[in-house]
Amino acid sequence: MSARRTLFGVELDPLTMDETVAHCLEAVRDGHQLEIGVVNAAKLVNMRRDPRLAQAVSGCDLVLADGQAVVWAGRVLRAPLPERVAGIDLFLRLLGEAEAAGISVYFLGARQEVLERMLLRVADRFPGLKVAGSRNGYFDDSEQEAIADGIARSGAQMLFLGMTSPKKEIFTAAHGARTGARVVHGVGGSFDILAGITKRAPAAWQRWGLEWLYRVLQEPRRLGRRYLTTNVSFLLMTARELIRLTPSTAPANRSH
């Protein structure tokens, strides 16, 4: 595997989508666990504010650039990443591969009604998929060990967590190994998208890194201020890092 790139003090894996999928299938085949972390601009900002989130993400076996802005920042800051590996696209690729290879999966997250709608749509889209089990994402911290044990008993080889940050990262860090799943992938709001609750941005918006704006236009009251704050913070982080990396052009002082 290629050497990791360091961006804002976070180590990322410079992998393409195809390479990532290959690593996941290898983990299932060889029986070792692969915990996947994904970062976008907002998460990189929040990792600076939340040490538990930073520690959980950094502890993942693979850390991927989920946001186009992260790929662009990598180019500017001399830490190039080959492409964006969006969490939802990886999720869908892995479901297709799991269906084809007879790999069992478990879904953990979302509200119960959203989870049920998603399961129906997944069954329609991937009729041969082996679903070992599912559970909604509303539980107390005291229930985490029992939930992890239930996933282990299901025999699921891939675990997908449809929960928000930092809850999914902290659950993965604390109990990912206990679940026995070979691939553990936190997919955020992907359950809502698959269930038809939330619309995903069109491909052109994704290419231009404007998925955040598409989300804001859907829920301006809830998301407007949050995205504005994190986007400005990310731009400032990038500018500060660029200044730090740029050698000074000032002439050295000479003694006469």
mmCIF file of C-alpha atoms in Angstrom:
data_model
loop_
_atom_site.group_PDB
_atom_site.id
_atom_site.type_symbol
_atom_site.label_atom_id
_atom_site.label_comp_id
_atom_site.label_asym_id
_atom_site.label_seq_id
_atom_site.Cartn_x
_atom_site.Cartn_y
_atom_site.Cartn_z
ATOM 1 C CA MET A 1 0.000 0.000 0.000
ATOM 2 C CA SER A 2 1.208 3.537 -0.787
ATOM 3 C CA ALA A 3 2.679 5.633 2.007
ATOM 4 C CA ARG A 4 0.115 7.678 3.887
ATOM 5 C CA ARG A 5 -0.273 11.405 3.271
ATOM 6 C CA THR A 6 -0.327 13.774 6.233
ATOM 7 C CA LEU A 7 -2.916 16.540 6.042
ATOM 8 C CA PHE A 8 -3.537 18.876 9.009
ATOM 9 C CA GLY A 9 -1.751 16.338 11.204
ATOM 10 C CA VAL A 10 -4.083 13.527 10.076
ATOM 11 C CA GLU A 11 -2.712 10.548 8.147
ATOM 12 C CA LEU A 12 -4.790 9.605 5.089
ATOM 13 C CA ASP A 13 -4.478 6.637 2.754
ATOM 14 C CA PRO A 14 -3.973 7.645 -0.907
ATOM 15 C CA LEU A 15 -6.271 4.993 -2.359
ATOM 16 C CA THR A 16 -8.667 4.915 -5.273
ATOM 17 C CA MET A 17 -12.164 3.469 -4.912
ATOM 18 C CA ASP A 18 -11.118 0.233 -6.651
ATOM 19 C CA GLU A 19 -8.089 -0.165 -4.385
ATOM 20 C CA THR A 20 -10.217 0.417 -1.292
ATOM 21 C CA VAL A 21 -12.771 -2.201 -2.350
ATOM 22 C CA ALA A 22 -9.926 -4.661 -3.019
ATOM 23 C CA HIS A 23 -8.557 -4.100 0.502
ATOM 24 C CA CYS A 24 -12.017 -4.730 1.991
ATOM 25 C CA LEU A 25 -12.505 -7.981 0.089
ATOM 26 C CA GLU A 26 -9.007 -9.081 1.071
ATOM 27 C CA ALA A 27 -9.850 -8.456 4.752
ATOM 28 C CA VAL A 28 -12.930 -10.671 4.503
ATOM 29 C CA ARG A 29 -11.025 -13.360 2.632
ATOM 30 C CA ASP A 30 -8.016 -13.380 4.983
ATOM 31 C CA GLY A 31 -10.002 -13.000 8.183
ATOM 32 C CA HIS A 32 -8.468 -9.796 9.509
ATOM 33 C CA GLN A 33 -10.423 -6.723 10.566
ATOM 34 C CA LEU A 34 -10.411 -3.464 8.621
ATOM 35 C CA GLU A 35 -11.917 -0.385 10.254
ATOM 36 C CA ILE A 36 -12.584 2.379 7.752
ATOM 37 C CA GLY A 37 -12.634 6.062 8.603
ATOM 38 C CA VAL A 38 -13.659 8.807 6.178
ATOM 39 C CA VAL A 39 -13.028 12.532 6.496
ATOM 40 C CA ASN A 40 -14.500 15.587 4.831
ATOM 41 C CA ALA A 41 -13.806 19.259 5.502
ATOM 42 C CA ALA A 42 -16.266 19.469 8.404
ATOM 43 C CA LYS A 43 -14.870 16.399 10.129
ATOM 44 C CA LEU A 44 -11.275 17.623 9.836
ATOM 45 C CA VAL A 45 -12.378 20.875 11.494
ATOM 46 C CA ASN A 46 -14.269 19.014 14.223
ATOM 47 C CA MET A 47 -11.324 16.689 14.873
ATOM 48 C CA ARG A 48 -9.352 19.725 16.024
ATOM 49 C CA ARG A 49 -12.084 20.559 18.518
ATOM 50 C CA ASP A 50 -12.886 17.020 19.680
ATOM 51 C CA PRO A 51 -9.923 14.890 20.837
ATOM 52 C CA ARG A 52 -12.094 11.754 21.123
ATOM 53 C CA LEU A 53 -13.169 12.069 17.495
ATOM 54 C CA ALA A 54 -9.584 12.712 16.375
ATOM 55 C CA GLN A 55 -8.319 9.686 18.270
ATOM 56 C CA ALA A 56 -11.104 7.437 16.944
ATOM 57 C CA VAL A 57 -10.538 8.440 13.304
ATOM 58 C CA SER A 58 -6.754 8.214 13.553
ATOM 59 C CA GLY A 59 -7.080 4.721 15.003
ATOM 60 C CA CYS A 60 -8.838 3.390 11.885
ATOM 61 C CA ASP A 61 -6.961 1.005 9.593
ATOM 62 C CA LEU A 62 -7.899 3.053 6.523
ATOM 63 C CA VAL A 63 -8.611 6.798 6.562
ATOM 64 C CA LEU A 64 -10.045 8.060 3.269
ATOM 65 C CA ALA A 65 -10.872 11.429 1.700
ATOM 66 C CA ASP A 66 -14.669 11.491 1.642
ATOM 67 C CA GLY A 67 -14.904 15.154 0.598
ATOM 68 C CA GLN A 68 -13.745 16.773 -2.637
ATOM 69 C CA ALA A 69 -12.425 19.732 -0.641
ATOM 70 C CA VAL A 70 -10.037 17.354 1.140
ATOM 71 C CA VAL A 71 -8.658 16.156 -2.221
ATOM 72 C CA TRP A 72 -8.179 19.763 -3.360
ATOM 73 C CA ALA A 73 -6.485 20.715 -0.083
ATOM 74 C CA GLY A 74 -4.182 17.708 -0.473
ATOM 75 C CA ARG A 75 -3.057 18.976 -3.890
ATOM 76 C CA VAL A 76 -2.443 22.499 -2.614
ATOM 77 C CA LEU A 77 -0.577 21.288 0.483
ATOM 78 C CA ARG A 78 1.642 18.764 -1.329
ATOM 79 C CA ALA A 79 -0.110 15.724 0.116
ATOM 80 C CA PRO A 80 -1.775 14.465 -3.082
ATOM 81 C CA LEU A 81 -4.643 11.994 -2.914
ATOM 82 C CA PRO A 82 -5.665 10.155 -6.104
ATOM 83 C CA GLU A 83 -9.402 10.734 -5.827
ATOM 84 C CA ARG A 84 -12.321 11.193 -3.539
ATOM 85 C CA VAL A 85 -13.627 7.944 -2.007
ATOM 86 C CA ALA A 86 -17.125 8.962 -0.913
ATOM 87 C CA GLY A 87 -18.474 6.937 1.991
ATOM 88 C CA ILE A 88 -21.840 6.289 0.338
ATOM 89 C CA ASP A 89 -20.242 5.201 -2.953
ATOM 90 C CA LEU A 90 -17.963 2.788 -1.083
ATOM 91 C CA PHE A 91 -21.016 1.542 0.836
ATOM 92 C CA LEU A 92 -22.900 0.759 -2.391
ATOM 93 C CA ARG A 93 -19.859 -0.858 -4.010
ATOM 94 C CA LEU A 94 -19.392 -3.107 -0.982
ATOM 95 C CA LEU A 95 -23.070 -4.110 -0.946
ATOM 96 C CA GLY A 96 -22.752 -5.158 -4.583
ATOM 97 C CA GLU A 97 -19.549 -7.093 -3.906
ATOM 98 C CA ALA A 98 -21.090 -8.712 -0.817
ATOM 99 C CA GLU A 99 -24.119 -9.838 -2.833
ATOM 100 C CA ALA A 100 -21.901 -11.342 -5.528
ATOM 101 C CA ALA A 101 -19.575 -13.128 -3.085
ATOM 102 C CA GLY A 102 -22.152 -14.284 -0.516
ATOM 103 C CA ILE A 103 -20.716 -12.028 2.204
ATOM 104 C CA SER A 104 -23.120 -11.349 5.094
ATOM 105 C CA VAL A 105 -23.744 -7.774 6.277
ATOM 106 C CA TYR A 106 -25.215 -5.982 9.299
ATOM 107 C CA PHE A 107 -26.794 -2.510 9.347
ATOM 108 C CA LEU A 108 -26.623 -0.422 12.538
ATOM 109 C CA GLY A 109 -28.087 3.075 12.618
ATOM 110 C CA ALA A 110 -30.878 5.544 11.771
ATOM 111 C CA ARG A 111 -34.389 5.701 13.191
ATOM 112 C CA GLN A 112 -36.339 2.453 13.119
ATOM 113 C CA GLU A 113 -38.736 3.593 10.385
ATOM 114 C CA VAL A 114 -35.835 4.833 8.226
ATOM 115 C CA LEU A 115 -33.952 1.577 8.752
ATOM 116 C CA GLU A 116 -36.997 -0.459 7.697
ATOM 117 C CA ARG A 117 -37.478 1.612 4.531
ATOM 118 C CA MET A 118 -33.805 1.274 3.697
ATOM 119 C CA LEU A 119 -33.908 -2.517 4.172
ATOM 120 C CA LEU A 120 -36.790 -2.758 1.716
ATOM 121 C CA ARG A 121 -34.922 -0.724 -0.886
ATOM 122 C CA VAL A 122 -31.699 -2.658 -0.327
ATOM 123 C CA ALA A 123 -33.589 -5.950 -0.773
ATOM 124 C CA ASP A 124 -34.998 -4.629 -4.053
ATOM 125 C CA ARG A 125 -31.644 -3.375 -5.331
ATOM 126 C CA PHE A 126 -29.514 -6.287 -4.051
ATOM 127 C CA PRO A 127 -31.928 -9.243 -3.935
ATOM 128 C CA GLY A 128 -29.183 -11.809 -3.296
ATOM 129 C CA LEU A 129 -27.604 -9.923 -0.385
ATOM 130 C CA LYS A 130 -27.253 -11.879 2.875
ATOM 131 C CA VAL A 131 -28.413 -9.551 5.672
ATOM 132 C CA ALA A 132 -27.272 -11.061 8.971
ATOM 133 C CA GLY A 133 -29.165 -8.476 11.041
ATOM 134 C CA SER A 134 -29.978 -4.844 11.687
ATOM 135 C CA ARG A 135 -30.680 -2.438 14.540
ATOM 136 C CA ASN A 136 -31.609 1.231 14.785
ATOM 137 C CA GLY A 137 -29.005 3.691 15.989
ATOM 138 C CA TYR A 138 -30.832 4.931 19.077
ATOM 139 C CA PHE A 139 -29.275 3.400 22.169
ATOM 140 C CA ASP A 140 -27.534 4.409 25.385
ATOM 141 C CA ASP A 141 -23.806 4.043 25.890
ATOM 142 C CA SER A 142 -24.543 1.318 28.434
ATOM 143 C CA GLU A 143 -26.021 -0.830 25.625
ATOM 144 C CA GLN A 144 -23.010 -0.689 23.312
ATOM 145 C CA GLU A 145 -21.320 -3.890 24.476
ATOM 146 C CA ALA A 146 -24.539 -5.913 24.202
ATOM 147 C CA ILE A 147 -25.134 -4.541 20.687
ATOM 148 C CA ALA A 148 -21.585 -5.455 19.654
ATOM 149 C CA ASP A 149 -22.091 -8.969 21.047
ATOM 150 C CA GLY A 150 -25.343 -9.281 19.076
ATOM 151 C CA ILE A 151 -23.536 -8.343 15.866
ATOM 152 C CA ALA A 152 -20.866 -10.950 16.642
ATOM 153 C CA ARG A 153 -23.533 -13.626 17.156
ATOM 154 C CA SER A 154 -25.088 -12.730 13.792
ATOM 155 C CA GLY A 155 -21.882 -13.768 12.032
ATOM 156 C CA ALA A 156 -21.886 -10.614 9.883
ATOM 157 C CA GLN A 157 -18.683 -10.150 7.892
ATOM 158 C CA MET A 158 -19.335 -6.491 7.042
ATOM 159 C CA LEU A 159 -20.804 -3.921 9.431
ATOM 160 C CA PHE A 160 -22.211 -0.597 8.214
ATOM 161 C CA LEU A 161 -22.928 2.139 10.768
ATOM 162 C CA GLY A 162 -25.469 4.742 9.679
ATOM 163 C CA MET A 163 -24.825 7.124 12.579
ATOM 164 C CA THR A 164 -23.555 10.671 12.929
ATOM 165 C CA SER A 165 -20.075 11.721 14.004
ATOM 166 C CA PRO A 166 -18.591 11.304 16.529
ATOM 167 C CA LYS A 167 -20.942 8.526 17.700
ATOM 168 C CA LYS A 168 -20.065 6.087 14.915
ATOM 169 C CA GLU A 169 -16.309 6.666 15.209
ATOM 170 C CA ILE A 170 -16.362 6.248 18.993
ATOM 171 C CA PHE A 171 -18.474 3.064 18.742
ATOM 172 C CA THR A 172 -16.088 1.658 16.131
ATOM 173 C CA ALA A 173 -12.995 2.495 18.191
ATOM 174 C CA ALA A 174 -14.430 1.007 21.376
ATOM 175 C CA HIS A 175 -16.344 -2.014 20.058
ATOM 176 C CA GLY A 176 -15.415 -2.609 16.412
ATOM 177 C CA ALA A 177 -13.201 -5.581 17.253
ATOM 178 C CA ARG A 178 -15.864 -7.035 19.548
ATOM 179 C CA THR A 179 -18.390 -7.213 16.676
ATOM 180 C CA GLY A 180 -16.260 -9.766 14.839
ATOM 181 C CA ALA A 181 -17.030 -8.050 11.515
ATOM 182 C CA ARG A 182 -14.120 -8.083 9.083
ATOM 183 C CA VAL A 183 -15.002 -4.729 7.530
ATOM 184 C CA VAL A 184 -16.440 -1.925 9.695
ATOM 185 C CA HIS A 185 -17.519 1.149 7.732
ATOM 186 C CA GLY A 186 -19.228 4.228 9.177
ATOM 187 C CA VAL A 187 -21.510 5.562 6.442
ATOM 188 C CA GLY A 188 -23.088 8.548 8.206
ATOM 189 C CA GLY A 189 -26.353 9.666 6.607
ATOM 190 C CA SER A 190 -26.238 7.058 3.827
ATOM 191 C CA PHE A 191 -29.121 5.076 5.354
ATOM 192 C CA ASP A 192 -31.357 8.147 4.959
ATOM 193 C CA ILE A 193 -30.315 8.494 1.304
ATOM 194 C CA LEU A 194 -30.927 4.829 0.511
ATOM 195 C CA ALA A 195 -34.290 5.025 2.276
ATOM 196 C CA GLY A 196 -35.298 7.987 0.101
ATOM 197 C CA ILE A 197 -35.541 10.371 3.066
ATOM 198 C CA THR A 198 -32.670 12.595 1.946
ATOM 199 C CA LYS A 199 -31.728 13.415 -1.639
ATOM 200 C CA ARG A 200 -28.116 13.197 -2.694
ATOM 201 C CA ALA A 201 -26.572 16.025 -4.675
ATOM 202 C CA PRO A 202 -26.408 15.511 -8.462
ATOM 203 C CA ALA A 203 -23.078 14.277 -9.858
ATOM 204 C CA ALA A 204 -22.091 17.728 -11.164
ATOM 205 C CA TRP A 205 -22.500 19.247 -7.687
ATOM 206 C CA GLN A 206 -20.364 16.429 -6.268
ATOM 207 C CA ARG A 207 -17.574 17.035 -8.805
ATOM 208 C CA TRP A 208 -17.450 20.708 -7.858
ATOM 209 C CA GLY A 209 -17.409 19.951 -4.137
ATOM 210 C CA LEU A 210 -20.836 21.504 -3.598
ATOM 211 C CA GLU A 211 -22.657 18.657 -1.875
ATOM 212 C CA TRP A 212 -22.661 20.740 1.306
ATOM 213 C CA LEU A 213 -24.538 23.549 -0.506
ATOM 214 C CA TYR A 214 -27.097 21.079 -1.844
ATOM 215 C CA ARG A 215 -27.690 19.858 1.722
ATOM 216 C CA VAL A 216 -28.021 23.434 2.989
ATOM 217 C CA LEU A 217 -30.629 24.214 0.344
ATOM 218 C CA GLN A 218 -32.650 21.218 1.580
ATOM 219 C CA GLU A 219 -32.396 22.160 5.278
ATOM 220 C CA PRO A 220 -31.241 25.804 5.502
ATOM 221 C CA ARG A 221 -32.356 26.436 9.078
ATOM 222 C CA ARG A 222 -30.662 23.348 10.499
ATOM 223 C CA LEU A 223 -27.516 23.204 8.366
ATOM 224 C CA GLY A 224 -26.819 26.726 7.073
ATOM 225 C CA ARG A 225 -24.861 28.093 10.019
ATOM 226 C CA ARG A 226 -23.074 24.776 10.643
ATOM 227 C CA TYR A 227 -21.714 24.459 7.102
ATOM 228 C CA LEU A 228 -20.797 28.139 6.842
ATOM 229 C CA THR A 229 -18.787 27.915 10.075
ATOM 230 C CA THR A 230 -16.956 24.710 9.194
ATOM 231 C CA ASN A 231 -16.231 25.754 5.591
ATOM 232 C CA VAL A 232 -14.694 29.049 6.686
ATOM 233 C CA SER A 233 -12.671 27.224 9.348
ATOM 234 C CA PHE A 234 -11.432 24.717 6.754
ATOM 235 C CA LEU A 235 -10.357 27.470 4.359
ATOM 236 C CA LEU A 236 -8.469 29.200 7.183
ATOM 237 C CA MET A 237 -6.823 25.902 8.180
ATOM 238 C CA THR A 238 -5.711 25.363 4.587
ATOM 239 C CA ALA A 239 -4.396 28.926 4.216
ATOM 240 C CA ARG A 240 -2.429 28.713 7.489
ATOM 241 C CA GLU A 241 -0.933 25.370 6.471
ATOM 242 C CA LEU A 242 0.028 26.728 3.030
ATOM 243 C CA ILE A 243 1.784 29.696 4.636
ATOM 244 C CA ARG A 244 3.624 27.316 6.974
ATOM 245 C CA LEU A 245 4.795 25.155 4.054
ATOM 246 C CA THR A 246 5.832 28.076 1.829
ATOM 247 C CA PRO A 247 9.522 28.961 2.264
ATOM 248 C CA SER A 248 10.257 32.563 3.151
ATOM 249 C CA THR A 249 11.616 34.643 0.246
ATOM 250 C CA ALA A 250 13.034 37.333 2.531
ATOM 251 C CA PRO A 251 16.831 37.777 2.116
ATOM 252 C CA ALA A 252 18.947 36.533 4.977
ATOM 253 C CA ASN A 253 20.605 39.188 7.169
ATOM 254 C CA ARG A 254 24.309 39.576 6.562
ATOM 255 C CA SER A 255 26.839 40.988 8.964
ATOM 256 C CA HIS A 256 29.294 43.511 7.501
#
